Amino acid sequence: MSSTTTAPNIIFILADDLGWADLSVYGQTDFQTPHLDALAAQGVRFTQAYANSAVCSATRFALITGRYQYRLRGGLEEPLVRTAHKYGLPPEHPTLPSLLQGAGYETALIGKWHLGNLPTFGPLKSGYQHFFGNYGGAIDYFTHKPRVGEAVARDLYEGEVPVERVGYYTQLLADEASNWIRQQSAAKPFLLSLHFTAPHWPWVGPEDEAVSRNLTDIFHYDGGNLHTYAKMVRSLDAAVGQVLQTLQAQGLSDNTIVVFSSDNGGERFAKTWPFTGQKTELLEGGIRVPTLLRWPARLKPQVSEQVTITMDWLPTLLAAAGVAPDARYPSDGENILPVLEGQAPVHERTLFWRYKAQRQRAARDGRWKYLKINDNEFLFDVETDTLERANLRHQQPAVFARLRQAWADWNAQFLPITDEVITHGLSPDIQADRYAPDLATRGM
């Protein structure tokens, strides 16, 4: 496809660790998120959208490649932390930005990368022409460092050059994105990936610079409370509103696809009702994410019950742009545009997950969900039992056996999580282990 003025612009906004009900349009009652609520009213609000993983970088592999992350060695680390210098997104692998760039799009990533470190990996090596943000998983919102300490280098870059900026990171990203949009020519469409770190720890709001500088550890156990978390999410909402206002001021809103989602479920202070579980867990609260899509030129406002997952965005956005995928790397996701445009009915599909050396397994097929945590196995009807309390494996033995085998057949297609992966990755002790005793009482 040659670039034309009719090709849609694309802005993909990704929050970090945002819980299912952290937006008021999804059920948050402790505070309001007016800008994201307005985006939901103007477009599609998904009720059954999933992340590809219960943690950060694994989902990002799926987003940028349109494939299950388990096809790539870097996608096995869950998340990619200790070996980010060695394993990451191979520069030769086709990606959403590289395919769109090849079709005439301007491409930029502003915010979090988390798909491997320099010098081997990076946004500029995988299809983005402009990058401003952090390479790793998390940084302090004011010091922009991945750890506490004066001698610690900032993880803040423009392209592949470290830079210094003053200010709250969420706002810095909003300002950078707004400026980049203003610089775009109407002659070429663009892809802007705006990947916030909010509301990922450290727990610091936009007025909390003094708190930030007094932290002894930016890790998620240090500090924080519901009030601070609310400030972080409201700041994220305001940042999105600023970017959308810039888009409107440039006269680009009508033919710009705006997607908003999260890389996994919420963490310590997030609201996930009516689900249970959180980040690092394959319970619904760890993988079901708030997701919005607006494209006034082609999609009418609606609430969609279509089951969808992160890796669907590559085939969906390529189809919207009229860009062919790379036949050598077929997507594991689906183009959901026909459903959203009313050309095809909502359809059932089967999705699969695994986490931490397969100590957690899950499959979703229609109303049924197979779940394994350590040695405990479950079958839930997630349409009626959103809290995943009633284990139906003995009442529905045929369904249980079918999904259990389907997961095994699916898993056999992908790279195994070997002892070497566990050794190089984070500690194999996962937060979900604390749920095992409770889960074992749920009708086993």
mmCIF file of N, CA and C in Angstrom, residues 257-382:
data_model
loop_
_atom_site.group_PDB
_atom_site.id
_atom_site.type_symbol
_atom_site.label_atom_id
_atom_site.label_comp_id
_atom_site.label_asym_id
_atom_site.label_seq_id
_atom_site.Cartn_x
_atom_site.Cartn_y
_atom_site.Cartn_z
ATOM 1 N N ILE A 257 -7.268 5.879 14.548
ATOM 2 C CA ILE A 257 -7.634 4.775 15.429
ATOM 3 C C ILE A 257 -6.917 4.980 16.758
ATOM 4 N N VAL A 258 -7.677 5.038 17.828
ATOM 5 C CA VAL A 258 -7.096 5.149 19.166
ATOM 6 C C VAL A 258 -7.465 3.892 19.939
ATOM 7 N N VAL A 259 -6.461 3.194 20.419
ATOM 8 C CA VAL A 259 -6.673 2.004 21.250
ATOM 9 C C VAL A 259 -6.094 2.293 22.628
ATOM 10 N N PHE A 260 -6.821 1.892 23.649
ATOM 11 C CA PHE A 260 -6.319 1.980 25.020
ATOM 12 C C PHE A 260 -6.476 0.631 25.688
ATOM 13 N N SER A 261 -5.398 0.149 26.305
ATOM 14 C CA SER A 261 -5.470 -1.143 26.993
ATOM 15 C C SER A 261 -4.412 -1.185 28.088
ATOM 16 N N SER A 262 -4.263 -2.352 28.716
ATOM 17 C CA SER A 262 -3.249 -2.559 29.745
ATOM 18 C C SER A 262 -2.464 -3.820 29.419
ATOM 19 N N ASP A 263 -1.224 -3.887 29.892
ATOM 20 C CA ASP A 263 -0.380 -5.027 29.554
ATOM 21 C C ASP A 263 -0.690 -6.269 30.382
ATOM 22 N N ASN A 264 -1.374 -6.097 31.501
ATOM 23 C CA ASN A 264 -1.808 -7.216 32.341
ATOM 24 C C ASN A 264 -2.755 -6.664 33.394
ATOM 25 N N GLY A 265 -3.212 -7.520 34.283
ATOM 26 C CA GLY A 265 -4.122 -7.065 35.316
ATOM 27 C C GLY A 265 -3.440 -6.198 36.351
ATOM 28 N N GLY A 266 -4.234 -5.688 37.281
ATOM 29 C CA GLY A 266 -3.736 -4.756 38.262
ATOM 30 C C GLY A 266 -2.926 -5.419 39.358
ATOM 31 N N GLU A 267 -2.203 -4.574 40.099
ATOM 32 C CA GLU A 267 -1.356 -5.099 41.162
ATOM 33 C C GLU A 267 -1.909 -4.694 42.532
ATOM 34 N N ARG A 268 -1.053 -4.245 43.391
ATOM 35 C CA ARG A 268 -1.339 -4.152 44.823
ATOM 36 C C ARG A 268 -2.585 -3.335 45.183
ATOM 37 N N PHE A 269 -2.765 -2.163 44.577
ATOM 38 C CA PHE A 269 -3.860 -1.286 44.964
ATOM 39 C C PHE A 269 -4.968 -1.231 43.900
ATOM 40 N N ALA A 270 -4.866 -2.041 42.872
ATOM 41 C CA ALA A 270 -5.828 -1.990 41.768
ATOM 42 C C ALA A 270 -7.171 -2.579 42.174
ATOM 43 N N LYS A 271 -8.191 -2.157 41.464
ATOM 44 C CA LYS A 271 -9.526 -2.714 41.644
ATOM 45 C C LYS A 271 -9.815 -3.663 40.482
ATOM 46 N N THR A 272 -10.139 -4.897 40.798
ATOM 47 C CA THR A 272 -10.381 -5.892 39.746
ATOM 48 C C THR A 272 -11.792 -6.475 39.795
ATOM 49 N N TRP A 273 -12.638 -5.997 40.673
ATOM 50 C CA TRP A 273 -14.006 -6.493 40.774
ATOM 51 C C TRP A 273 -14.730 -6.394 39.430
ATOM 52 N N PRO A 274 -15.498 -7.404 39.004
ATOM 53 C CA PRO A 274 -15.970 -8.581 39.747
ATOM 54 C C PRO A 274 -15.085 -9.815 39.588
ATOM 55 N N PHE A 275 -13.790 -9.628 39.387
ATOM 56 C CA PHE A 275 -12.885 -10.761 39.240
ATOM 57 C C PHE A 275 -12.000 -10.894 40.469
ATOM 58 N N THR A 276 -11.359 -12.038 40.586
ATOM 59 C CA THR A 276 -10.376 -12.264 41.632
ATOM 60 C C THR A 276 -9.012 -12.455 40.985
ATOM 61 N N GLY A 277 -7.961 -12.289 41.770
ATOM 62 C CA GLY A 277 -6.622 -12.427 41.209
ATOM 63 C C GLY A 277 -6.061 -11.092 40.774
ATOM 64 N N GLN A 278 -4.758 -11.093 40.445
ATOM 65 C CA GLN A 278 -4.073 -9.871 40.051
ATOM 66 C C GLN A 278 -2.873 -10.233 39.182
ATOM 67 N N LYS A 279 -2.059 -9.229 38.872
ATOM 68 C CA LYS A 279 -0.843 -9.429 38.097
ATOM 69 C C LYS A 279 -0.068 -10.638 38.618
ATOM 70 N N THR A 280 0.500 -11.411 37.695
ATOM 71 C CA THR A 280 1.247 -12.666 37.917
ATOM 72 C C THR A 280 0.337 -13.870 38.100
ATOM 73 N N GLU A 281 -0.973 -13.688 38.015
ATOM 74 C CA GLU A 281 -1.894 -14.801 38.213
ATOM 75 C C GLU A 281 -2.798 -14.961 37.003
ATOM 76 N N LEU A 282 -3.097 -16.202 36.645
ATOM 77 C CA LEU A 282 -3.953 -16.478 35.495
ATOM 78 C C LEU A 282 -5.426 -16.540 35.865
ATOM 79 N N LEU A 283 -5.764 -16.148 37.088
ATOM 80 C CA LEU A 283 -7.145 -15.836 37.407
ATOM 81 C C LEU A 283 -7.551 -14.616 36.580
ATOM 82 N N GLU A 284 -8.858 -14.400 36.425
ATOM 83 C CA GLU A 284 -9.332 -13.347 35.525
ATOM 84 C C GLU A 284 -8.760 -11.972 35.878
ATOM 85 N N GLY A 285 -8.594 -11.685 37.146
ATOM 86 C CA GLY A 285 -8.065 -10.387 37.535
ATOM 87 C C GLY A 285 -6.641 -10.137 37.102
ATOM 88 N N GLY A 286 -5.921 -11.197 36.755
ATOM 89 C CA GLY A 286 -4.541 -11.045 36.310
ATOM 90 C C GLY A 286 -4.379 -10.894 34.820
ATOM 91 N N ILE A 287 -5.429 -11.273 34.048
ATOM 92 C CA ILE A 287 -5.286 -11.254 32.591
ATOM 93 C C ILE A 287 -6.408 -10.525 31.857
ATOM 94 N N ARG A 288 -7.547 -10.293 32.488
ATOM 95 C CA ARG A 288 -8.599 -9.536 31.794
ATOM 96 C C ARG A 288 -8.332 -8.051 32.009
ATOM 97 N N VAL A 289 -8.366 -7.275 30.922
ATOM 98 C CA VAL A 289 -7.915 -5.884 31.000
ATOM 99 C C VAL A 289 -8.941 -4.939 30.368
ATOM 100 N N PRO A 290 -9.061 -3.709 30.912
ATOM 101 C CA PRO A 290 -9.921 -2.703 30.284
ATOM 102 C C PRO A 290 -9.365 -2.352 28.908
ATOM 103 N N THR A 291 -10.218 -2.310 27.916
ATOM 104 C CA THR A 291 -9.768 -2.063 26.541
ATOM 105 C C THR A 291 -10.795 -1.225 25.796
ATOM 106 N N LEU A 292 -10.321 -0.164 25.159
ATOM 107 C CA LEU A 292 -11.173 0.774 24.426
ATOM 108 C C LEU A 292 -10.621 0.972 23.020
ATOM 109 N N LEU A 293 -11.502 1.229 22.078
ATOM 110 C CA LEU A 293 -11.112 1.478 20.691
ATOM 111 C C LEU A 293 -12.030 2.537 20.097
ATOM 112 N N ARG A 294 -11.423 3.575 19.525
ATOM 113 C CA ARG A 294 -12.214 4.619 18.862
ATOM 114 C C ARG A 294 -11.694 4.844 17.450
ATOM 115 N N TRP A 295 -12.613 4.814 16.487
ATOM 116 C CA TRP A 295 -12.290 5.136 15.094
ATOM 117 C C TRP A 295 -13.552 5.728 14.464
ATOM 118 N N PRO A 296 -13.812 7.016 14.661
ATOM 119 C CA PRO A 296 -15.076 7.608 14.214
ATOM 120 C C PRO A 296 -15.355 7.410 12.736
ATOM 121 N N ALA A 297 -14.321 7.361 11.903
ATOM 122 C CA ALA A 297 -14.538 7.240 10.462
ATOM 123 C C ALA A 297 -15.190 5.920 10.073
ATOM 124 N N ARG A 298 -15.031 4.879 10.896
ATOM 125 C CA ARG A 298 -15.558 3.573 10.489
ATOM 126 C C ARG A 298 -16.339 2.812 11.547
ATOM 127 N N LEU A 299 -16.145 3.119 12.814
ATOM 128 C CA LEU A 299 -16.783 2.317 13.856
ATOM 129 C C LEU A 299 -17.751 3.157 14.678
ATOM 130 N N LYS A 300 -18.939 2.636 14.863
ATOM 131 C CA LYS A 300 -19.914 3.322 15.701
ATOM 132 C C LYS A 300 -19.692 2.953 17.165
ATOM 133 N N PRO A 301 -20.080 3.826 18.082
ATOM 134 C CA PRO A 301 -19.953 3.499 19.512
ATOM 135 C C PRO A 301 -20.721 2.227 19.842
ATOM 136 N N GLN A 302 -20.128 1.397 20.680
ATOM 137 C CA GLN A 302 -20.739 0.105 21.007
ATOM 138 C C GLN A 302 -20.026 -0.515 22.194
ATOM 139 N N VAL A 303 -20.696 -1.483 22.802
ATOM 140 C CA VAL A 303 -20.088 -2.346 23.800
ATOM 141 C C VAL A 303 -19.945 -3.712 23.153
ATOM 142 N N SER A 304 -18.727 -4.218 23.089
ATOM 143 C CA SER A 304 -18.459 -5.472 22.393
ATOM 144 C C SER A 304 -18.186 -6.597 23.376
ATOM 145 N N GLU A 305 -18.878 -7.716 23.182
ATOM 146 C CA GLU A 305 -18.651 -8.911 23.986
ATOM 147 C C GLU A 305 -17.689 -9.879 23.309
ATOM 148 N N GLN A 306 -17.112 -9.468 22.183
ATOM 149 C CA GLN A 306 -16.169 -10.341 21.494
ATOM 150 C C GLN A 306 -14.949 -10.610 22.376
ATOM 151 N N VAL A 307 -14.633 -11.886 22.563
ATOM 152 C CA VAL A 307 -13.407 -12.241 23.271
ATOM 153 C C VAL A 307 -12.221 -11.853 22.389
ATOM 154 N N THR A 308 -11.301 -11.095 22.959
ATOM 155 C CA THR A 308 -10.141 -10.651 22.198
ATOM 156 C C THR A 308 -8.923 -10.681 23.114
ATOM 157 N N ILE A 309 -7.739 -10.604 22.509
ATOM 158 C CA ILE A 309 -6.495 -10.723 23.253
ATOM 159 C C ILE A 309 -5.449 -9.824 22.598
ATOM 160 N N THR A 310 -4.397 -9.504 23.332
ATOM 161 C CA THR A 310 -3.402 -8.530 22.877
ATOM 162 C C THR A 310 -2.900 -8.802 21.471
ATOM 163 N N MET A 311 -2.606 -10.054 21.136
ATOM 164 C CA MET A 311 -2.009 -10.365 19.842
ATOM 165 C C MET A 311 -2.966 -10.150 18.679
ATOM 166 N N ASP A 312 -4.257 -9.861 18.960
ATOM 167 C CA ASP A 312 -5.205 -9.532 17.884
ATOM 168 C C ASP A 312 -4.930 -8.164 17.269
ATOM 169 N N TRP A 313 -4.226 -7.300 17.988
ATOM 170 C CA TRP A 313 -4.103 -5.936 17.499
ATOM 171 C C TRP A 313 -3.245 -5.837 16.246
ATOM 172 N N LEU A 314 -2.228 -6.663 16.101
ATOM 173 C CA LEU A 314 -1.430 -6.591 14.869
ATOM 174 C C LEU A 314 -2.272 -6.908 13.638
ATOM 175 N N PRO A 315 -2.960 -8.054 13.551
ATOM 176 C CA PRO A 315 -3.763 -8.290 12.347
ATOM 177 C C PRO A 315 -4.911 -7.306 12.186
ATOM 178 N N THR A 316 -5.480 -6.844 13.286
ATOM 179 C CA THR A 316 -6.597 -5.895 13.198
ATOM 180 C C THR A 316 -6.141 -4.548 12.661
ATOM 181 N N LEU A 317 -5.053 -4.023 13.196
ATOM 182 C CA LEU A 317 -4.571 -2.712 12.764
ATOM 183 C C LEU A 317 -3.970 -2.753 11.367
ATOM 184 N N LEU A 318 -3.303 -3.846 11.022
ATOM 185 C CA LEU A 318 -2.811 -3.975 9.645
ATOM 186 C C LEU A 318 -3.976 -3.992 8.660
ATOM 187 N N ALA A 319 -5.036 -4.711 8.993
ATOM 188 C CA ALA A 319 -6.204 -4.746 8.107
ATOM 189 C C ALA A 319 -6.826 -3.369 7.974
ATOM 190 N N ALA A 320 -6.901 -2.632 9.075
ATOM 191 C CA ALA A 320 -7.466 -1.287 9.031
ATOM 192 C C ALA A 320 -6.635 -0.366 8.138
ATOM 193 N N ALA A 321 -5.326 -0.580 8.141
ATOM 194 C CA ALA A 321 -4.429 0.251 7.349
ATOM 195 C C ALA A 321 -4.274 -0.249 5.916
ATOM 196 N N GLY A 322 -4.830 -1.410 5.613
ATOM 197 C CA GLY A 322 -4.679 -1.981 4.281
ATOM 198 C C GLY A 322 -3.286 -2.502 4.016
ATOM 199 N N VAL A 323 -2.605 -2.965 5.057
ATOM 200 C CA VAL A 323 -1.230 -3.434 4.956
ATOM 201 C C VAL A 323 -1.205 -4.954 5.110
ATOM 202 N N ALA A 324 -0.499 -5.617 4.223
ATOM 203 C CA ALA A 324 -0.421 -7.075 4.271
ATOM 204 C C ALA A 324 0.521 -7.530 5.373
ATOM 205 N N PRO A 325 0.173 -8.598 6.094
ATOM 206 C CA PRO A 325 1.105 -9.153 7.085
ATOM 207 C C PRO A 325 2.251 -9.876 6.398
ATOM 208 N N ASP A 326 3.262 -10.237 7.144
ATOM 209 C CA ASP A 326 4.381 -11.014 6.622
ATOM 210 C C ASP A 326 3.989 -12.488 6.645
ATOM 211 N N ALA A 327 3.899 -13.106 5.471
ATOM 212 C CA ALA A 327 3.433 -14.488 5.369
ATOM 213 C C ALA A 327 4.367 -15.464 6.062
ATOM 214 N N ARG A 328 5.605 -15.067 6.286
ATOM 215 C CA ARG A 328 6.552 -15.976 6.945
ATOM 216 C C ARG A 328 6.299 -16.054 8.448
ATOM 217 N N TYR A 329 5.571 -15.091 8.987
ATOM 218 C CA TYR A 329 5.310 -15.037 10.424
ATOM 219 C C TYR A 329 3.809 -14.845 10.658
ATOM 220 N N PRO A 330 3.000 -15.858 10.372
ATOM 221 C CA PRO A 330 1.545 -15.704 10.512
ATOM 222 C C PRO A 330 1.149 -15.407 11.947
ATOM 223 N N SER A 331 0.193 -14.521 12.100
ATOM 224 C CA SER A 331 -0.241 -14.116 13.425
ATOM 225 C C SER A 331 -1.037 -15.227 14.092
ATOM 226 N N ASP A 332 -0.876 -15.322 15.403
ATOM 227 C CA ASP A 332 -1.722 -16.201 16.205
ATOM 228 C C ASP A 332 -3.006 -15.486 16.623
ATOM 229 N N GLY A 333 -3.080 -14.193 16.357
ATOM 230 C CA GLY A 333 -4.268 -13.422 16.684
ATOM 231 C C GLY A 333 -5.237 -13.376 15.526
ATOM 232 N N GLU A 334 -6.332 -12.657 15.724
ATOM 233 C CA GLU A 334 -7.382 -12.534 14.712
ATOM 234 C C GLU A 334 -7.683 -11.068 14.423
ATOM 235 N N ASN A 335 -8.070 -10.794 13.189
ATOM 236 C CA ASN A 335 -8.586 -9.493 12.820
ATOM 237 C C ASN A 335 -10.028 -9.403 13.308
ATOM 238 N N ILE A 336 -10.297 -8.522 14.263
ATOM 239 C CA ILE A 336 -11.639 -8.422 14.827
ATOM 240 C C ILE A 336 -12.467 -7.302 14.197
ATOM 241 N N LEU A 337 -11.929 -6.636 13.175
ATOM 242 C CA LEU A 337 -12.684 -5.555 12.531
ATOM 243 C C LEU A 337 -14.040 -6.009 11.980
ATOM 244 N N PRO A 338 -14.129 -7.160 11.289
ATOM 245 C CA PRO A 338 -15.443 -7.557 10.765
ATOM 246 C C PRO A 338 -16.515 -7.669 11.850
ATOM 247 N N VAL A 339 -16.149 -8.119 13.024
ATOM 248 C CA VAL A 339 -17.111 -8.204 14.126
ATOM 249 C C VAL A 339 -17.532 -6.810 14.566
ATOM 250 N N LEU A 340 -16.580 -5.915 14.705
ATOM 251 C CA LEU A 340 -16.879 -4.570 15.177
ATOM 252 C C LEU A 340 -17.689 -3.766 14.170
ATOM 253 N N GLU A 341 -17.518 -4.077 12.889
ATOM 254 C CA GLU A 341 -18.285 -3.381 11.842
ATOM 255 C C GLU A 341 -19.617 -4.045 11.551
ATOM 256 N N GLY A 342 -19.932 -5.129 12.262
ATOM 257 C CA GLY A 342 -21.202 -5.803 12.069
ATOM 258 C C GLY A 342 -21.250 -6.716 10.865
ATOM 259 N N GLN A 343 -20.090 -6.969 10.246
ATOM 260 C CA GLN A 343 -20.050 -7.846 9.082
ATOM 261 C C GLN A 343 -19.978 -9.316 9.461
ATOM 262 N N ALA A 344 -19.652 -9.599 10.712
ATOM 263 C CA ALA A 344 -19.561 -10.967 11.200
ATOM 264 C C ALA A 344 -20.091 -10.997 12.621
ATOM 265 N N PRO A 345 -20.718 -12.090 13.025
ATOM 266 C CA PRO A 345 -21.238 -12.160 14.387
ATOM 267 C C PRO A 345 -20.122 -12.369 15.399
ATOM 268 N N VAL A 346 -20.400 -12.033 16.640
ATOM 269 C CA VAL A 346 -19.472 -12.348 17.716
ATOM 270 C C VAL A 346 -19.261 -13.856 17.734
ATOM 271 N N HIS A 347 -18.033 -14.287 17.780
ATOM 272 C CA HIS A 347 -17.756 -15.719 17.705
ATOM 273 C C HIS A 347 -16.897 -16.182 18.878
ATOM 274 N N GLU A 348 -17.101 -17.442 19.235
ATOM 275 C CA GLU A 348 -16.315 -18.026 20.310
ATOM 276 C C GLU A 348 -14.954 -18.443 19.781
ATOM 277 N N ARG A 349 -13.977 -18.426 20.639
ATOM 278 C CA ARG A 349 -12.633 -18.822 20.278
ATOM 279 C C ARG A 349 -11.940 -19.385 21.510
ATOM 280 N N THR A 350 -10.834 -20.068 21.305
ATOM 281 C CA THR A 350 -10.090 -20.655 22.407
ATOM 282 C C THR A 350 -8.759 -19.931 22.552
ATOM 283 N N LEU A 351 -8.474 -19.473 23.763
ATOM 284 C CA LEU A 351 -7.234 -18.781 24.072
ATOM 285 C C LEU A 351 -6.490 -19.552 25.164
ATOM 286 N N PHE A 352 -5.168 -19.422 25.148
ATOM 287 C CA PHE A 352 -4.350 -20.192 26.083
ATOM 288 C C PHE A 352 -3.300 -19.307 26.755
ATOM 289 N N TRP A 353 -2.940 -19.687 27.970
ATOM 290 C CA TRP A 353 -1.887 -19.014 28.716
ATOM 291 C C TRP A 353 -1.054 -20.049 29.479
ATOM 292 N N ARG A 354 0.171 -19.693 29.766
ATOM 293 C CA ARG A 354 0.984 -20.437 30.726
ATOM 294 C C ARG A 354 1.877 -19.416 31.432
ATOM 295 N N TYR A 355 2.323 -19.758 32.634
ATOM 296 C CA TYR A 355 3.125 -18.799 33.386
ATOM 297 C C TYR A 355 4.038 -19.514 34.362
ATOM 298 N N LYS A 356 5.301 -19.077 34.402
ATOM 299 C CA LYS A 356 6.306 -19.550 35.340
ATOM 300 C C LYS A 356 6.455 -21.071 35.327
ATOM 301 N N ALA A 357 7.185 -21.545 34.316
ATOM 302 C CA ALA A 357 7.505 -22.971 34.217
ATOM 303 C C ALA A 357 6.245 -23.825 34.252
ATOM 304 N N GLN A 358 5.167 -23.282 33.708
ATOM 305 C CA GLN A 358 3.898 -23.986 33.593
ATOM 306 C C GLN A 358 3.276 -24.308 34.945
ATOM 307 N N ARG A 359 3.697 -23.603 35.988
ATOM 308 C CA ARG A 359 3.059 -23.793 37.282
ATOM 309 C C ARG A 359 1.646 -23.221 37.275
ATOM 310 N N GLN A 360 1.366 -22.362 36.309
ATOM 311 C CA GLN A 360 0.000 -21.910 36.061
ATOM 312 C C GLN A 360 -0.326 -22.165 34.593
ATOM 313 N N ARG A 361 -1.515 -22.688 34.350
ATOM 314 C CA ARG A 361 -1.994 -22.934 32.998
ATOM 315 C C ARG A 361 -3.442 -22.479 32.909
ATOM 316 N N ALA A 362 -3.833 -21.994 31.736
ATOM 317 C CA ALA A 362 -5.222 -21.584 31.564
ATOM 318 C C ALA A 362 -5.627 -21.702 30.107
ATOM 319 N N ALA A 363 -6.904 -21.986 29.901
ATOM 320 C CA ALA A 363 -7.511 -21.989 28.569
ATOM 321 C C ALA A 363 -8.923 -21.447 28.701
ATOM 322 N N ARG A 364 -9.306 -20.559 27.814
ATOM 323 C CA ARG A 364 -10.662 -19.999 27.797
ATOM 324 C C ARG A 364 -11.321 -20.415 26.486
ATOM 325 N N ASP A 365 -12.475 -21.068 26.586
ATOM 326 C CA ASP A 365 -13.224 -21.527 25.421
ATOM 327 C C ASP A 365 -14.700 -21.287 25.684
ATOM 328 N N GLY A 366 -15.243 -20.244 25.044
ATOM 329 C CA GLY A 366 -16.636 -19.915 25.307
ATOM 330 C C GLY A 366 -16.820 -19.521 26.761
ATOM 331 N N ARG A 367 -17.772 -20.129 27.406
ATOM 332 C CA ARG A 367 -18.035 -19.817 28.810
ATOM 333 C C ARG A 367 -17.093 -20.550 29.756
ATOM 334 N N TRP A 368 -16.329 -21.510 29.223
ATOM 335 C CA TRP A 368 -15.530 -22.373 30.074
ATOM 336 C C TRP A 368 -14.080 -21.907 30.187
ATOM 337 N N LYS A 369 -13.516 -22.069 31.383
ATOM 338 C CA LYS A 369 -12.112 -21.772 31.599
ATOM 339 C C LYS A 369 -11.467 -22.911 32.390
ATOM 340 N N TYR A 370 -10.437 -23.478 31.795
ATOM 341 C CA TYR A 370 -9.596 -24.455 32.481
ATOM 342 C C TYR A 370 -8.459 -23.708 33.148
ATOM 343 N N LEU A 371 -8.184 -24.023 34.404
ATOM 344 C CA LEU A 371 -7.134 -23.353 35.157
ATOM 345 C C LEU A 371 -6.380 -24.366 36.002
ATOM 346 N N LYS A 372 -5.063 -24.274 35.965
ATOM 347 C CA LYS A 372 -4.225 -25.084 36.838
ATOM 348 C C LYS A 372 -3.256 -24.170 37.571
ATOM 349 N N ILE A 373 -3.194 -24.291 38.886
ATOM 350 C CA ILE A 373 -2.223 -23.562 39.699
ATOM 351 C C ILE A 373 -1.514 -24.592 40.575
ATOM 352 N N ASN A 374 -0.222 -24.770 40.326
ATOM 353 C CA ASN A 374 0.544 -25.825 40.973
ATOM 354 C C ASN A 374 -0.131 -27.171 40.694
ATOM 355 N N ASP A 375 -0.552 -27.894 41.700
ATOM 356 C CA ASP A 375 -1.168 -29.209 41.477
ATOM 357 C C ASP A 375 -2.684 -29.162 41.526
ATOM 358 N N ASN A 376 -3.256 -27.982 41.552
ATOM 359 C CA ASN A 376 -4.713 -27.838 41.659
ATOM 360 C C ASN A 376 -5.293 -27.482 40.291
ATOM 361 N N GLU A 377 -6.310 -28.220 39.871
ATOM 362 C CA GLU A 377 -6.928 -28.001 38.566
ATOM 363 C C GLU A 377 -8.412 -27.675 38.730
ATOM 364 N N PHE A 378 -8.875 -26.784 37.848
ATOM 365 C CA PHE A 378 -10.225 -26.269 37.982
ATOM 366 C C PHE A 378 -10.899 -26.151 36.624
ATOM 367 N N LEU A 379 -12.220 -26.145 36.653
ATOM 368 C CA LEU A 379 -13.028 -25.761 35.501
ATOM 369 C C LEU A 379 -14.059 -24.764 36.005
ATOM 370 N N PHE A 380 -14.050 -23.565 35.436
ATOM 371 C CA PHE A 380 -14.970 -22.513 35.836
ATOM 372 C C PHE A 380 -15.864 -22.103 34.672
ATOM 373 N N ASP A 381 -17.085 -21.743 34.994
ATOM 374 C CA ASP A 381 -17.968 -21.066 34.049
ATOM 375 C C ASP A 381 -17.804 -19.572 34.317
ATOM 376 N N VAL A 382 -16.920 -18.917 33.554
ATOM 377 C CA VAL A 382 -16.577 -17.530 33.869
ATOM 378 C C VAL A 382 -17.656 -16.540 33.448
#
